């Protein structure tokens, strides 16, 4: 097991937790961090169960699709999507991620490209110019709630009517689980978990108050490796992520004009009713939508 890669919740590069203004690029603070996160993301090539389900659902249409992959990271989804679609564009606000993609897909055909771009302004792309847009692995949680709305509006704009969109985001209903001290085996693991636990409690309010809200900005510790590394880079390891209630997310999507085709739990179960969706305590949910 690679202990660098959390299995139940995932965050991103330090410094990427604040949205840069449109057109500006967020910089990663140190070369070591950049390398660390780029390497983690670049090593991934698996699909998450909801992604598998949605890609299968679109299997017949993919070969004719122009696809925009926002927050492409190290190319996990590129591996799975680019060979199956007519044209693939991966964007990320982090230049280090783009360098990783350029290297990883050096032999790519002309139909696959990468571009630096912030999700809140997809200005390089024309209206109705894509058939499918994705923003995977909770990348959208780096944005504050109003910025997330801007990103979702931009995704709506660049999609053609009838085009599809898929993203995942952290579920506020799961937040209380981060306030539990997890069982660990080994002294080092216990130390890391104790530090995470203390920091989460110190930096955030009471979970009962947070969970009464529709959406919150939550400080969390990401990619703990060793206690020493953690202490040295304490504040660089602290990320801020948006957690939202499913009903608030649905409302935001519907206000923009999206029609939701399906909401999926972590293991791919379809949350068929609003009751099921609102009751889910999974760490994150996938929203699969269409532009009517
Ligand atoms: C958790 S990583 C996921 C990477 C990749 N999609 C994957 O699934 O492996 C999130 C990615 O989103 C990017 N990102 C975050 N906010 C962004 C924004 N506003 N615009 C573009 N990219 C963003 C980060 O730089 C990071 O590469």
mmCIF file of N, CA, C and O in Angstrom, residues 178-181 191-204 221 230:
data_model
loop_
_atom_site.group_PDB
_atom_site.id
_atom_site.type_symbol
_atom_site.label_atom_id
_atom_site.label_comp_id
_atom_site.label_asym_id
_atom_site.label_seq_id
_atom_site.Cartn_x
_atom_site.Cartn_y
_atom_site.Cartn_z
ATOM 1 N N UNK A 178 -14.330 12.604 9.700
ATOM 2 C CA UNK A 178 -12.970 13.134 9.811
ATOM 3 C C UNK A 178 -12.639 13.523 11.249
ATOM 4 O O UNK A 178 -11.505 13.820 11.579
ATOM 5 N N UNK A 179 -13.657 13.555 12.076
ATOM 6 C CA UNK A 179 -13.449 13.903 13.489
ATOM 7 C C UNK A 179 -13.244 12.656 14.343
ATOM 8 O O UNK A 179 -13.199 12.737 15.562
ATOM 9 N N UNK A 180 -13.201 11.502 13.693
ATOM 10 C CA UNK A 180 -12.920 10.278 14.440
ATOM 11 C C UNK A 180 -11.427 9.982 14.362
ATOM 12 O O UNK A 180 -10.804 10.205 13.317
ATOM 13 N N UNK A 181 -10.889 9.473 15.463
ATOM 14 C CA UNK A 181 -9.504 9.006 15.453
ATOM 15 C C UNK A 181 -9.525 7.592 14.869
ATOM 16 O O UNK A 181 -10.120 6.688 15.454
ATOM 17 N N UNK A 191 1.000 8.194 15.198
ATOM 18 C CA UNK A 191 1.429 9.596 15.328
ATOM 19 C C UNK A 191 0.832 10.475 14.234
ATOM 20 O O UNK A 191 0.340 11.572 14.488
ATOM 21 N N UNK A 192 0.879 9.972 13.022
ATOM 22 C CA UNK A 192 0.329 10.739 11.892
ATOM 23 C C UNK A 192 -1.167 10.956 12.061
ATOM 24 O O UNK A 192 -1.679 12.049 11.840
ATOM 25 N N UNK A 193 -1.842 9.901 12.460
ATOM 26 C CA UNK A 193 -3.289 10.007 12.621
ATOM 27 C C UNK A 193 -3.634 10.960 13.777
ATOM 28 O O UNK A 193 -4.562 11.761 13.669
ATOM 29 N N UNK A 194 -2.848 10.898 14.834
ATOM 30 C CA UNK A 194 -3.111 11.789 15.983
ATOM 31 C C UNK A 194 -2.899 13.247 15.577
ATOM 32 O O UNK A 194 -3.649 14.132 15.988
ATOM 33 N N UNK A 195 -1.890 13.487 14.743
ATOM 34 C CA UNK A 195 -1.641 14.863 14.307
ATOM 35 C C UNK A 195 -2.750 15.353 13.386
ATOM 36 O O UNK A 195 -3.205 16.482 13.477
ATOM 37 N N UNK A 196 -3.172 14.482 12.502
ATOM 38 C CA UNK A 196 -4.272 14.858 11.611
ATOM 39 C C UNK A 196 -5.515 15.205 12.423
ATOM 40 O O UNK A 196 -6.154 16.237 12.224
ATOM 41 N N UNK A 197 -5.797 14.344 13.366
ATOM 42 C CA UNK A 197 -6.986 14.488 14.213
ATOM 43 C C UNK A 197 -6.943 15.813 14.987
ATOM 44 O O UNK A 197 -7.903 16.584 14.995
ATOM 45 N N UNK A 198 -5.780 16.102 15.578
ATOM 46 C CA UNK A 198 -5.638 17.328 16.379
ATOM 47 C C UNK A 198 -5.790 18.553 15.482
ATOM 48 O O UNK A 198 -6.469 19.523 15.848
ATOM 49 N N UNK A 199 -5.179 18.489 14.318
ATOM 50 C CA UNK A 199 -5.213 19.643 13.429
ATOM 51 C C UNK A 199 -6.618 19.920 12.892
ATOM 52 O O UNK A 199 -7.048 21.072 12.809
ATOM 53 N N UNK A 200 -7.304 18.876 12.531
ATOM 54 C CA UNK A 200 -8.666 19.031 12.027
ATOM 55 C C UNK A 200 -9.540 19.682 13.095
ATOM 56 O O UNK A 200 -10.321 20.592 12.830
ATOM 57 N N UNK A 201 -9.361 19.254 14.332
ATOM 58 C CA UNK A 201 -10.169 19.812 15.412
ATOM 59 C C UNK A 201 -9.787 21.253 15.725
ATOM 60 O O UNK A 201 -10.623 22.073 16.082
ATOM 61 N N UNK A 202 -8.486 21.531 15.590
ATOM 62 C CA UNK A 202 -7.984 22.869 15.905
ATOM 63 C C UNK A 202 -8.393 23.898 14.849
ATOM 64 O O UNK A 202 -8.734 25.037 15.177
ATOM 65 N N UNK A 203 -8.348 23.497 13.598
ATOM 66 C CA UNK A 203 -8.515 24.463 12.494
ATOM 67 C C UNK A 203 -9.958 24.668 12.064
ATOM 68 O O UNK A 203 -10.258 25.619 11.356
ATOM 69 N N UNK A 204 -10.818 23.743 12.441
ATOM 70 C CA UNK A 204 -12.202 23.846 11.979
ATOM 71 C C UNK A 204 -13.116 23.973 13.191
ATOM 72 O O UNK A 204 -12.743 23.629 14.296
ATOM 73 N N UNK A 221 -5.552 17.978 6.371
ATOM 74 C CA UNK A 221 -4.138 17.696 6.149
ATOM 75 C C UNK A 221 -4.037 16.676 5.033
ATOM 76 O O UNK A 221 -4.774 15.699 5.008
ATOM 77 N N UNK A 230 5.783 15.953 8.168
ATOM 78 C CA UNK A 230 4.545 16.631 8.513
ATOM 79 C C UNK A 230 4.824 17.880 9.345
ATOM 80 O O UNK A 230 4.319 18.957 9.073
#
